[in-house]
Amino acid sequence: MGGGCPEERGRDAPGTEGGLTTEGGLPWGQKEGRPEAGPSPGSAVPASGPSAIATPGTGRSGPASAQGLPEGRGNLSSMTSRKKLQGLVAATMTPMTPDGQINLPVIPQYVDYLVNEQNVKNVFVNGTTGEGLSLSIQERKQLAEEWMCQGKDKLDHVIIHVGALSLLESQELARHAAAIGAGGIAVIAPFFFKPTNKDELVTFLQKVASEAPDVPFYYYHIPPLTGVKIRVEELLDGIRERIPTFQGVKFSDTDLLDLAQCIHNNETEQLEFLYGVDEQLLGALAVGANGAVGSNLRSDSLLQSSLHV
């Protein structure tokens, strides 16, 4: 996994104020008040990490910068040689301070907990569990940067959800994810002015994916929240002709027939189908899902074996 951290995190630097990102700076994190160590081995805590997490608050102004981080993934050949995304993927929560600010210093602890205590080396950042759509664009960028920094040489895949109601904001987040070397980007369907057919949805997805042309792209299918009920089986027909970087689906729906047909009809495409409804994971595995994105999953040798890890 790509990515890099500032050599001296926590020291005031140009573009920072009190350890927080300002225009032209990096998300260095807070210098003091780092929380206590994470949960002890064997404690009943979700795979997504420590539980001392509050509700997101208001965002900060000013654009985030990817200064000091990788400038992207190079070319499409990097996609063919990448490690396959499979097995357990933690849908990460967003740690918050008591006053409603994102708590970046928790992320190093979070990474170590996932890797060392849960044996989980893939994360899905700024998704539903992370309340990404309730955060500002600035906060989402800061979190993406911090996960890339802290996951360097520890995590296999950092997938950044860049979906938004605004196409321009989603495109901005996609460019940012590419600039910091994200392992993939995912996009939810716009859910206020909804696409009414496959072509409208694919057009939206294509316009976002084209802003990160070297980054694997995932469609985040979650109709219970978006109200967009276009079947994924229909969506996938010919999708790589319009989105060459299309890599797979985060499938967060209970329609296992749709999932099974997607897998059966695309066996030669080497797509990745990551299931997102924890309660139905065993059923999804039975029809061929090769991974799970969840917030209540525990690493288990039998489960890891079932997921071909």
PDB file of C-alpha atoms in Angstrom:
ATOM      1  CA  MET A   1       0.000   0.000   0.000  1.00  0.00           C
ATOM      2  CA  GLY A   2       1.287   3.461  -0.876  1.00  0.00           C
ATOM      3  CA  GLY A   3       1.224   6.562   1.250  1.00  0.00           C
ATOM      4  CA  GLY A   4       3.565   8.426   3.534  1.00  0.00           C
ATOM      5  CA  CYS A   5       3.616  10.427   6.745  1.00  0.00           C
ATOM      6  CA  PRO A   6       5.381  13.621   7.701  1.00  0.00           C
ATOM      7  CA  GLU A   7       8.724  12.834   9.302  1.00  0.00           C
ATOM      8  CA  GLU A   8       7.915  14.729  12.479  1.00  0.00           C
ATOM      9  CA  ARG A   9       4.232  14.460  13.263  1.00  0.00           C
ATOM     10  CA  GLY A  10       2.954  16.737  15.989  1.00  0.00           C
ATOM     11  CA  ARG A  11       5.427  19.576  15.443  1.00  0.00           C
ATOM     12  CA  ASP A  12       3.979  22.881  14.304  1.00  0.00           C
ATOM     13  CA  ALA A  13       4.768  23.481  10.651  1.00  0.00           C
ATOM     14  CA  PRO A  14       3.805  25.954   7.923  1.00  0.00           C
ATOM     15  CA  GLY A  15       0.121  25.578   7.183  1.00  0.00           C
ATOM     16  CA  THR A  16      -0.819  24.240  10.615  1.00  0.00           C
ATOM     17  CA  GLU A  17      -2.474  25.853  13.565  1.00  0.00           C
ATOM     18  CA  GLY A  18      -2.543  23.945  16.817  1.00  0.00           C
ATOM     19  CA  GLY A  19      -1.833  20.700  14.969  1.00  0.00           C
ATOM     20  CA  LEU A  20      -4.859  20.936  12.635  1.00  0.00           C
ATOM     21  CA  THR A  21      -4.842  21.285   8.880  1.00  0.00           C
ATOM     22  CA  THR A  22      -5.103  24.777   7.455  1.00  0.00           C
ATOM     23  CA  GLU A  23      -4.691  25.931   3.885  1.00  0.00           C
ATOM     24  CA  GLY A  24      -1.527  24.432   2.413  1.00  0.00           C
ATOM     25  CA  GLY A  25      -0.861  22.119   5.383  1.00  0.00           C
ATOM     26  CA  LEU A  26      -1.154  18.486   6.423  1.00  0.00           C
ATOM     27  CA  PRO A  27      -3.398  16.890   9.037  1.00  0.00           C
ATOM     28  CA  TRP A  28      -0.691  16.584  11.663  1.00  0.00           C
ATOM     29  CA  GLY A  29      -3.170  15.729  14.430  1.00  0.00           C
ATOM     30  CA  GLN A  30      -3.376  17.054  17.933  1.00  0.00           C
ATOM     31  CA  LYS A  31      -0.076  17.297  19.804  1.00  0.00           C
ATOM     32  CA  GLU A  32      -1.455  16.505  23.222  1.00  0.00           C
ATOM     33  CA  GLY A  33      -4.299  14.582  24.793  1.00  0.00           C
ATOM     34  CA  ARG A  34      -3.721  11.356  22.850  1.00  0.00           C
ATOM     35  CA  PRO A  35      -6.237   8.804  24.204  1.00  0.00           C
ATOM     36  CA  GLU A  36      -5.284   5.817  26.272  1.00  0.00           C
ATOM     37  CA  ALA A  37      -4.339   2.542  24.656  1.00  0.00           C
ATOM     38  CA  GLY A  38      -7.005   0.534  22.845  1.00  0.00           C
ATOM     39  CA  PRO A  39      -9.023  -2.402  24.095  1.00  0.00           C
ATOM     40  CA  SER A  40      -7.350  -5.429  25.576  1.00  0.00           C
ATOM     41  CA  PRO A  41      -7.081  -8.659  23.585  1.00  0.00           C
ATOM     42  CA  GLY A  42     -10.297 -10.680  23.584  1.00  0.00           C
ATOM     43  CA  SER A  43     -12.569  -7.811  24.548  1.00  0.00           C
ATOM     44  CA  ALA A  44     -15.922  -7.714  22.775  1.00  0.00           C
ATOM     45  CA  VAL A  45     -15.303  -4.725  20.522  1.00  0.00           C
ATOM     46  CA  PRO A  46     -16.332  -4.540  16.844  1.00  0.00           C
ATOM     47  CA  ALA A  47     -13.633  -5.060  14.224  1.00  0.00           C
ATOM     48  CA  SER A  48     -13.991  -1.434  13.282  1.00  0.00           C
ATOM     49  CA  GLY A  49     -12.105  -0.367  16.388  1.00  0.00           C
ATOM     50  CA  PRO A  50     -12.229   1.417  19.753  1.00  0.00           C
ATOM     51  CA  SER A  51     -15.644   2.422  21.017  1.00  0.00           C
ATOM     52  CA  ALA A  52     -14.833   5.859  22.490  1.00  0.00           C
ATOM     53  CA  ILE A  53     -16.360   7.656  19.537  1.00  0.00           C
ATOM     54  CA  ALA A  54     -18.758  10.582  19.604  1.00  0.00           C
ATOM     55  CA  THR A  55     -21.171  12.036  17.083  1.00  0.00           C
ATOM     56  CA  PRO A  56     -19.659  14.102  14.246  1.00  0.00           C
ATOM     57  CA  GLY A  57     -19.907  17.870  14.576  1.00  0.00           C
ATOM     58  CA  THR A  58     -19.410  20.781  12.299  1.00  0.00           C
ATOM     59  CA  GLY A  59     -16.579  20.925   9.765  1.00  0.00           C
ATOM     60  CA  ARG A  60     -13.692  23.321   9.455  1.00  0.00           C
ATOM     61  CA  SER A  61     -13.120  25.635   6.542  1.00  0.00           C
ATOM     62  CA  GLY A  62     -10.242  25.633   4.088  1.00  0.00           C
ATOM     63  CA  PRO A  63      -9.110  22.983   1.599  1.00  0.00           C
ATOM     64  CA  ALA A  64      -7.044  19.997   2.642  1.00  0.00           C
ATOM     65  CA  SER A  65      -3.676  19.469   1.060  1.00  0.00           C
ATOM     66  CA  ALA A  66      -2.019  16.247   0.031  1.00  0.00           C
ATOM     67  CA  GLN A  67       1.436  17.841   0.296  1.00  0.00           C
ATOM     68  CA  GLY A  68       4.069  15.276   1.217  1.00  0.00           C
ATOM     69  CA  LEU A  69       1.911  12.344   0.112  1.00  0.00           C
ATOM     70  CA  PRO A  70       2.166  10.271  -3.089  1.00  0.00           C
ATOM     71  CA  GLU A  71       0.973  11.844  -6.323  1.00  0.00           C
ATOM     72  CA  GLY A  72      -1.150   8.914  -7.418  1.00  0.00           C
ATOM     73  CA  ARG A  73      -0.735   5.348  -8.539  1.00  0.00           C
ATOM     74  CA  GLY A  74       1.092   5.796 -11.835  1.00  0.00           C
ATOM     75  CA  ASN A  75      -0.796   3.921 -14.561  1.00  0.00           C
ATOM     76  CA  LEU A  76      -3.338   1.186 -15.029  1.00  0.00           C
ATOM     77  CA  SER A  77      -0.666  -1.509 -14.957  1.00  0.00           C
ATOM     78  CA  SER A  78      -0.529  -0.997 -11.187  1.00  0.00           C
ATOM     79  CA  MET A  79      -4.125  -2.271 -11.000  1.00  0.00           C
ATOM     80  CA  THR A  80      -3.290  -5.580 -12.642  1.00  0.00           C
ATOM     81  CA  SER A  81      -0.458  -6.242 -10.194  1.00  0.00           C
ATOM     82  CA  ARG A  82      -2.300  -5.129  -7.054  1.00  0.00           C
ATOM     83  CA  LYS A  83      -3.152  -7.549  -4.286  1.00  0.00           C
ATOM     84  CA  LYS A  84      -6.760  -8.699  -4.579  1.00  0.00           C
ATOM     85  CA  LEU A  85      -9.151  -7.076  -2.122  1.00  0.00           C
ATOM     86  CA  GLN A  86     -10.816  -9.921  -0.246  1.00  0.00           C
ATOM     87  CA  GLY A  87     -11.512 -11.136   3.250  1.00  0.00           C
ATOM     88  CA  LEU A  88     -12.483  -8.828   6.077  1.00  0.00           C
ATOM     89  CA  VAL A  89     -12.610  -5.082   5.449  1.00  0.00           C
ATOM     90  CA  ALA A  90     -13.239  -2.849   8.462  1.00  0.00           C
ATOM     91  CA  ALA A  91     -15.835  -0.136   7.906  1.00  0.00           C
ATOM     92  CA  THR A  92     -14.059   2.418  10.056  1.00  0.00           C
ATOM     93  CA  MET A  93     -15.781   4.713  12.509  1.00  0.00           C
ATOM     94  CA  THR A  94     -14.778   8.363  12.730  1.00  0.00           C
ATOM     95  CA  PRO A  95     -13.298   9.180  16.155  1.00  0.00           C
ATOM     96  CA  MET A  96     -14.481  12.514  17.549  1.00  0.00           C
ATOM     97  CA  THR A  97     -13.441  14.768  20.401  1.00  0.00           C
ATOM     98  CA  PRO A  98     -16.031  15.785  23.027  1.00  0.00           C
ATOM     99  CA  ASP A  99     -16.465  19.126  21.246  1.00  0.00           C
ATOM    100  CA  GLY A 100     -17.318  17.487  17.926  1.00  0.00           C
ATOM    101  CA  GLN A 101     -14.006  17.689  16.063  1.00  0.00           C
ATOM    102  CA  ILE A 102     -12.455  14.725  14.290  1.00  0.00           C
ATOM    103  CA  ASN A 103      -9.915  13.119  16.595  1.00  0.00           C
ATOM    104  CA  LEU A 104      -6.999  12.315  14.304  1.00  0.00           C
ATOM    105  CA  PRO A 105      -4.581  11.091  17.037  1.00  0.00           C
ATOM    106  CA  VAL A 106      -6.842   8.059  17.560  1.00  0.00           C
ATOM    107  CA  ILE A 107      -6.077   6.742  14.062  1.00  0.00           C
ATOM    108  CA  PRO A 108      -2.598   5.257  14.809  1.00  0.00           C
ATOM    109  CA  GLN A 109      -4.108   3.348  17.750  1.00  0.00           C
ATOM    110  CA  TYR A 110      -7.024   2.300  15.539  1.00  0.00           C
ATOM    111  CA  VAL A 111      -4.710   0.928  12.832  1.00  0.00           C
ATOM    112  CA  ASP A 112      -2.653  -1.037  15.357  1.00  0.00           C
ATOM    113  CA  TYR A 113      -5.809  -2.463  16.936  1.00  0.00           C
ATOM    114  CA  LEU A 114      -7.154  -3.701  13.603  1.00  0.00           C
ATOM    115  CA  VAL A 115      -3.855  -5.197  12.480  1.00  0.00           C
ATOM    116  CA  ASN A 116      -2.556  -6.622  15.767  1.00  0.00           C
ATOM    117  CA  GLU A 117      -5.750  -7.569  17.606  1.00  0.00           C
ATOM    118  CA  GLN A 118      -8.136  -8.364  14.749  1.00  0.00           C
ATOM    119  CA  ASN A 119      -5.785  -9.382  11.930  1.00  0.00           C
ATOM    120  CA  VAL A 120      -7.695  -7.040   9.618  1.00  0.00           C
ATOM    121  CA  LYS A 121      -5.558  -5.230   7.049  1.00  0.00           C
ATOM    122  CA  ASN A 122      -8.182  -3.613   4.829  1.00  0.00           C
ATOM    123  CA  VAL A 123     -10.284  -0.553   5.656  1.00  0.00           C
ATOM    124  CA  PHE A 124     -13.198   1.313   4.112  1.00  0.00           C
ATOM    125  CA  VAL A 125     -12.981   4.965   5.162  1.00  0.00           C
ATOM    126  CA  ASN A 126     -15.695   7.659   5.195  1.00  0.00           C
ATOM    127  CA  GLY A 127     -18.526   5.256   4.503  1.00  0.00           C
ATOM    128  CA  THR A 128     -21.800   4.795   6.335  1.00  0.00           C
ATOM    129  CA  THR A 129     -20.224   3.586   9.572  1.00  0.00           C
ATOM    130  CA  GLY A 130     -17.765   6.487   9.406  1.00  0.00           C
ATOM    131  CA  GLU A 131     -20.642   8.939   8.822  1.00  0.00           C
ATOM    132  CA  GLY A 132     -18.744  10.371   5.882  1.00  0.00           C
ATOM    133  CA  LEU A 133     -21.780  12.112   4.438  1.00  0.00           C
ATOM    134  CA  SER A 134     -22.214  14.006   7.726  1.00  0.00           C
ATOM    135  CA  LEU A 135     -18.657  15.354   7.593  1.00  0.00           C
ATOM    136  CA  SER A 136     -17.324  18.346   5.720  1.00  0.00           C
ATOM    137  CA  ILE A 137     -15.190  17.878   2.615  1.00  0.00           C
ATOM    138  CA  GLN A 138     -12.224  19.131   4.641  1.00  0.00           C
ATOM    139  CA  GLU A 139     -12.786  16.570   7.373  1.00  0.00           C
ATOM    140  CA  ARG A 140     -13.148  13.752   4.864  1.00  0.00           C
ATOM    141  CA  LYS A 141      -9.847  14.707   3.266  1.00  0.00           C
ATOM    142  CA  GLN A 142      -8.100  14.863   6.618  1.00  0.00           C
ATOM    143  CA  LEU A 143      -9.350  11.412   7.580  1.00  0.00           C
ATOM    144  CA  ALA A 144      -8.311   9.944   4.219  1.00  0.00           C
ATOM    145  CA  GLU A 145      -4.832  11.426   4.570  1.00  0.00           C
ATOM    146  CA  GLU A 146      -4.439  10.174   8.129  1.00  0.00           C
ATOM    147  CA  TRP A 147      -5.511   6.619   7.287  1.00  0.00           C
ATOM    148  CA  MET A 148      -3.069   6.592   4.370  1.00  0.00           C
ATOM    149  CA  CYS A 149      -0.271   7.918   6.574  1.00  0.00           C
ATOM    150  CA  GLN A 150      -0.830   5.611   9.519  1.00  0.00           C
ATOM    151  CA  GLY A 151      -1.586   2.587   7.358  1.00  0.00           C
ATOM    152  CA  LYS A 152       1.696   2.769   5.468  1.00  0.00           C
ATOM    153  CA  ASP A 153       3.440  -0.633   5.602  1.00  0.00           C
ATOM    154  CA  LYS A 154       0.653  -1.961   7.870  1.00  0.00           C
ATOM    155  CA  LEU A 155      -2.548  -2.060   5.811  1.00  0.00           C
ATOM    156  CA  ASP A 156      -3.008  -3.821   2.484  1.00  0.00           C
ATOM    157  CA  HIS A 157      -5.871  -1.679   1.178  1.00  0.00           C
ATOM    158  CA  VAL A 158      -7.301   1.706   2.123  1.00  0.00           C
ATOM    159  CA  ILE A 159     -10.532   2.246   0.182  1.00  0.00           C
ATOM    160  CA  ILE A 160     -11.869   5.786   0.396  1.00  0.00           C
ATOM    161  CA  HIS A 161     -15.576   6.465  -0.054  1.00  0.00           C
ATOM    162  CA  VAL A 162     -15.837   9.662  -2.113  1.00  0.00           C
ATOM    163  CA  GLY A 163     -19.571   9.711  -2.814  1.00  0.00           C
ATOM    164  CA  ALA A 164     -21.530  12.912  -2.267  1.00  0.00           C
ATOM    165  CA  LEU A 165     -24.792  14.511  -3.347  1.00  0.00           C
ATOM    166  CA  SER A 166     -22.787  17.066  -5.331  1.00  0.00           C
ATOM    167  CA  LEU A 167     -21.035  15.673  -8.396  1.00  0.00           C
ATOM    168  CA  LEU A 168     -18.340  18.356  -8.127  1.00  0.00           C
ATOM    169  CA  GLU A 169     -17.630  17.485  -4.492  1.00  0.00           C
ATOM    170  CA  SER A 170     -17.452  13.784  -5.314  1.00  0.00           C
ATOM    171  CA  GLN A 171     -15.030  14.533  -8.143  1.00  0.00           C
ATOM    172  CA  GLU A 172     -12.908  16.675  -5.827  1.00  0.00           C
ATOM    173  CA  LEU A 173     -12.726  13.868  -3.275  1.00  0.00           C
ATOM    174  CA  ALA A 174     -11.821  11.375  -6.021  1.00  0.00           C
ATOM    175  CA  ARG A 175      -8.935  13.569  -7.187  1.00  0.00           C
ATOM    176  CA  HIS A 176      -7.747  13.911  -3.614  1.00  0.00           C
ATOM    177  CA  ALA A 177      -7.891  10.146  -3.006  1.00  0.00           C
ATOM    178  CA  ALA A 178      -5.857   9.561  -6.153  1.00  0.00           C
ATOM    179  CA  ALA A 179      -3.301  12.182  -5.115  1.00  0.00           C
ATOM    180  CA  ILE A 180      -2.646  10.531  -1.759  1.00  0.00           C
ATOM    181  CA  GLY A 181      -2.331   7.052  -3.268  1.00  0.00           C
ATOM    182  CA  ALA A 182      -5.558   5.428  -2.082  1.00  0.00           C
ATOM    183  CA  GLY A 183      -5.933   1.740  -2.896  1.00  0.00           C
ATOM    184  CA  GLY A 184      -9.395   2.336  -4.302  1.00  0.00           C
ATOM    185  CA  ILE A 185     -12.367   4.681  -4.278  1.00  0.00           C
ATOM    186  CA  ALA A 186     -16.044   3.888  -3.780  1.00  0.00           C
ATOM    187  CA  VAL A 187     -19.098   5.924  -4.699  1.00  0.00           C
ATOM    188  CA  ILE A 188     -22.637   5.755  -3.380  1.00  0.00           C
ATOM    189  CA  ALA A 189     -25.571   6.623  -5.648  1.00  0.00           C
ATOM    190  CA  PRO A 190     -26.827  10.209  -5.228  1.00  0.00           C
ATOM    191  CA  PHE A 191     -29.924   9.888  -3.076  1.00  0.00           C
ATOM    192  CA  PHE A 192     -31.826  13.183  -3.099  1.00  0.00           C
ATOM    193  CA  PHE A 193     -32.235  13.768  -6.824  1.00  0.00           C
ATOM    194  CA  LYS A 194     -31.971  10.081  -7.587  1.00  0.00           C
ATOM    195  CA  PRO A 195     -30.965   8.424 -10.859  1.00  0.00           C
ATOM    196  CA  THR A 196     -34.033   6.712 -12.250  1.00  0.00           C
ATOM    197  CA  ASN A 197     -32.350   4.220 -14.570  1.00  0.00           C
ATOM    198  CA  LYS A 198     -29.080   2.441 -15.199  1.00  0.00           C
ATOM    199  CA  ASP A 199     -27.738   4.957 -17.709  1.00  0.00           C
ATOM    200  CA  GLU A 200     -28.205   7.915 -15.362  1.00  0.00           C
ATOM    201  CA  LEU A 201     -26.459   6.078 -12.542  1.00  0.00           C
ATOM    202  CA  VAL A 202     -23.556   4.873 -14.685  1.00  0.00           C
ATOM    203  CA  THR A 203     -23.104   8.387 -16.063  1.00  0.00           C
ATOM    204  CA  PHE A 204     -22.748   9.787 -12.545  1.00  0.00           C
ATOM    205  CA  LEU A 205     -20.318   7.035 -11.529  1.00  0.00           C
ATOM    206  CA  GLN A 206     -18.284   7.462 -14.707  1.00  0.00           C
ATOM    207  CA  LYS A 207     -17.871  11.200 -14.164  1.00  0.00           C
ATOM    208  CA  VAL A 208     -16.442  10.535 -10.706  1.00  0.00           C
ATOM    209  CA  ALA A 209     -14.244   7.608 -11.730  1.00  0.00           C
ATOM    210  CA  SER A 210     -12.718   9.619 -14.589  1.00  0.00           C
ATOM    211  CA  GLU A 211     -11.204  12.027 -12.034  1.00  0.00           C
ATOM    212  CA  ALA A 212      -9.078   9.168 -10.659  1.00  0.00           C
ATOM    213  CA  PRO A 213      -8.249   7.249 -13.851  1.00  0.00           C
ATOM    214  CA  ASP A 214      -5.567   5.033 -12.288  1.00  0.00           C
ATOM    215  CA  VAL A 215      -7.466   4.064  -9.125  1.00  0.00           C
ATOM    216  CA  PRO A 216      -9.665   0.954  -8.767  1.00  0.00           C
ATOM    217  CA  PHE A 217     -13.326   1.983  -8.601  1.00  0.00           C
ATOM    218  CA  TYR A 218     -16.118   0.380  -6.563  1.00  0.00           C
ATOM    219  CA  TYR A 219     -19.844   1.014  -6.670  1.00  0.00           C
ATOM    220  CA  TYR A 220     -21.303   1.270  -3.167  1.00  0.00           C
ATOM    221  CA  HIS A 221     -24.765  -0.301  -3.412  1.00  0.00           C
ATOM    222  CA  ILE A 222     -26.928   0.428  -0.369  1.00  0.00           C
ATOM    223  CA  PRO A 223     -30.560   0.869  -1.501  1.00  0.00           C
ATOM    224  CA  PRO A 224     -32.063   0.810   2.037  1.00  0.00           C
ATOM    225  CA  LEU A 225     -30.435   4.216   2.597  1.00  0.00           C
ATOM    226  CA  THR A 226     -30.266   5.692  -0.915  1.00  0.00           C
ATOM    227  CA  GLY A 227     -33.634   4.531  -2.198  1.00  0.00           C
ATOM    228  CA  VAL A 228     -31.883   3.767  -5.512  1.00  0.00           C
ATOM    229  CA  LYS A 229     -33.051   0.235  -6.311  1.00  0.00           C
ATOM    230  CA  ILE A 230     -31.433  -0.309  -9.691  1.00  0.00           C
ATOM    231  CA  ARG A 231     -30.340  -3.939  -9.652  1.00  0.00           C
ATOM    232  CA  VAL A 232     -26.594  -4.423  -9.646  1.00  0.00           C
ATOM    233  CA  GLU A 233     -26.920  -7.275 -12.135  1.00  0.00           C
ATOM    234  CA  GLU A 234     -28.296  -4.745 -14.629  1.00  0.00           C
ATOM    235  CA  LEU A 235     -25.727  -2.096 -13.691  1.00  0.00           C
ATOM    236  CA  LEU A 236     -22.755  -4.372 -14.356  1.00  0.00           C
ATOM    237  CA  ASP A 237     -23.737  -5.220 -17.916  1.00  0.00           C
ATOM    238  CA  GLY A 238     -21.100  -3.478 -20.031  1.00  0.00           C
ATOM    239  CA  ILE A 239     -19.934  -1.207 -17.210  1.00  0.00           C
ATOM    240  CA  ARG A 240     -16.218  -1.638 -17.918  1.00  0.00           C
ATOM    241  CA  GLU A 241     -16.749  -0.201 -21.375  1.00  0.00           C
ATOM    242  CA  ARG A 242     -17.644   3.083 -19.675  1.00  0.00           C
ATOM    243  CA  ILE A 243     -15.591   2.756 -16.484  1.00  0.00           C
ATOM    244  CA  PRO A 244     -12.366   0.874 -17.317  1.00  0.00           C
ATOM    245  CA  THR A 245     -11.200   1.039 -13.691  1.00  0.00           C
ATOM    246  CA  PHE A 246     -14.352  -0.640 -12.362  1.00  0.00           C
ATOM    247  CA  GLN A 247     -13.194  -3.244  -9.862  1.00  0.00           C
ATOM    248  CA  GLY A 248     -16.241  -4.369  -7.934  1.00  0.00           C
ATOM    249  CA  VAL A 249     -19.174  -3.681  -5.648  1.00  0.00           C
ATOM    250  CA  LYS A 250     -19.694  -3.055  -1.968  1.00  0.00           C
ATOM    251  CA  PHE A 251     -23.055  -4.797  -1.842  1.00  0.00           C
ATOM    252  CA  SER A 252     -25.062  -3.634   1.179  1.00  0.00           C
ATOM    253  CA  ASP A 253     -28.480  -5.056   0.413  1.00  0.00           C
ATOM    254  CA  THR A 254     -30.374  -8.162   1.508  1.00  0.00           C
ATOM    255  CA  ASP A 255     -31.223  -9.222  -2.063  1.00  0.00           C
ATOM    256  CA  LEU A 256     -28.965 -12.268  -2.268  1.00  0.00           C
ATOM    257  CA  LEU A 257     -30.519 -13.291  -5.589  1.00  0.00           C
ATOM    258  CA  ASP A 258     -29.207 -10.079  -7.174  1.00  0.00           C
ATOM    259  CA  LEU A 259     -25.787 -10.704  -5.613  1.00  0.00           C
ATOM    260  CA  ALA A 260     -25.699 -14.326  -6.785  1.00  0.00           C
ATOM    261  CA  GLN A 261     -26.628 -13.330 -10.346  1.00  0.00           C
ATOM    262  CA  CYS A 262     -23.933 -10.633 -10.328  1.00  0.00           C
ATOM    263  CA  ILE A 263     -21.300 -13.154  -9.303  1.00  0.00           C
ATOM    264  CA  HIS A 264     -22.497 -15.863 -11.715  1.00  0.00           C
ATOM    265  CA  ASN A 265     -22.740 -13.514 -14.711  1.00  0.00           C
ATOM    266  CA  ASN A 266     -19.315 -11.947 -14.144  1.00  0.00           C
ATOM    267  CA  GLU A 267     -17.161 -14.958 -13.297  1.00  0.00           C
ATOM    268  CA  THR A 268     -14.632 -14.136 -16.036  1.00  0.00           C
ATOM    269  CA  GLU A 269     -14.337 -10.445 -15.129  1.00  0.00           C
ATOM    270  CA  GLN A 270     -12.421 -10.986 -11.865  1.00  0.00           C
ATOM    271  CA  LEU A 271     -14.603  -8.469 -10.076  1.00  0.00           C
ATOM    272  CA  GLU A 272     -14.611  -8.183  -6.295  1.00  0.00           C
ATOM    273  CA  PHE A 273     -17.922  -8.530  -4.451  1.00  0.00           C
ATOM    274  CA  LEU A 274     -17.717  -7.285  -0.871  1.00  0.00           C
ATOM    275  CA  TYR A 275     -20.826  -7.893   1.204  1.00  0.00           C
ATOM    276  CA  GLY A 276     -21.966  -5.222   3.635  1.00  0.00           C
ATOM    277  CA  VAL A 277     -24.885  -6.633   5.637  1.00  0.00           C
ATOM    278  CA  ASP A 278     -23.242  -8.282   8.646  1.00  0.00           C
ATOM    279  CA  GLU A 279     -26.328 -10.274   9.621  1.00  0.00           C
ATOM    280  CA  GLN A 280     -26.478 -12.047   6.230  1.00  0.00           C
ATOM    281  CA  LEU A 281     -22.775 -12.607   5.657  1.00  0.00           C
ATOM    282  CA  LEU A 282     -22.966 -16.409   5.738  1.00  0.00           C
ATOM    283  CA  GLY A 283     -25.640 -16.363   3.058  1.00  0.00           C
ATOM    284  CA  ALA A 284     -23.521 -14.033   0.922  1.00  0.00           C
ATOM    285  CA  LEU A 285     -20.517 -16.335   1.281  1.00  0.00           C
ATOM    286  CA  ALA A 286     -22.677 -19.253   0.181  1.00  0.00           C
ATOM    287  CA  VAL A 287     -23.470 -17.527  -3.123  1.00  0.00           C
ATOM    288  CA  GLY A 288     -19.859 -16.522  -3.760  1.00  0.00           C
ATOM    289  CA  ALA A 289     -19.008 -13.198  -2.118  1.00  0.00           C
ATOM    290  CA  ASN A 290     -15.238 -12.918  -1.681  1.00  0.00           C
ATOM    291  CA  GLY A 291     -15.136 -10.325   1.058  1.00  0.00           C
ATOM    292  CA  ALA A 292     -17.072  -8.501   3.737  1.00  0.00           C
ATOM    293  CA  VAL A 293     -17.131  -4.835   4.697  1.00  0.00           C
ATOM    294  CA  GLY A 294     -18.544  -4.621   8.182  1.00  0.00           C
ATOM    295  CA  SER A 295     -18.535  -2.839  11.502  1.00  0.00           C
ATOM    296  CA  ASN A 296     -19.382  -5.824  13.734  1.00  0.00           C
ATOM    297  CA  LEU A 297     -17.075  -8.496  12.383  1.00  0.00           C
ATOM    298  CA  ARG A 298     -14.505 -10.329  14.478  1.00  0.00           C
ATOM    299  CA  SER A 299     -11.483 -11.991  12.948  1.00  0.00           C
ATOM    300  CA  ASP A 300     -11.914 -15.753  13.131  1.00  0.00           C
ATOM    301  CA  SER A 301      -9.803 -18.479  11.577  1.00  0.00           C
ATOM    302  CA  LEU A 302     -12.839 -20.279  10.109  1.00  0.00           C
ATOM    303  CA  LEU A 303     -14.284 -17.041   8.726  1.00  0.00           C
ATOM    304  CA  GLN A 304     -10.936 -16.010   7.261  1.00  0.00           C
ATOM    305  CA  SER A 305     -10.666 -19.429   5.639  1.00  0.00           C
ATOM    306  CA  SER A 306     -14.165 -19.050   4.200  1.00  0.00           C
ATOM    307  CA  LEU A 307     -13.105 -15.745   2.690  1.00  0.00           C
ATOM    308  CA  HIS A 308      -9.985 -17.296   1.107  1.00  0.00           C
ATOM    309  CA  VAL A 309      -7.553 -15.116   3.085  1.00  0.00           C
TER     310      VAL A 309
END
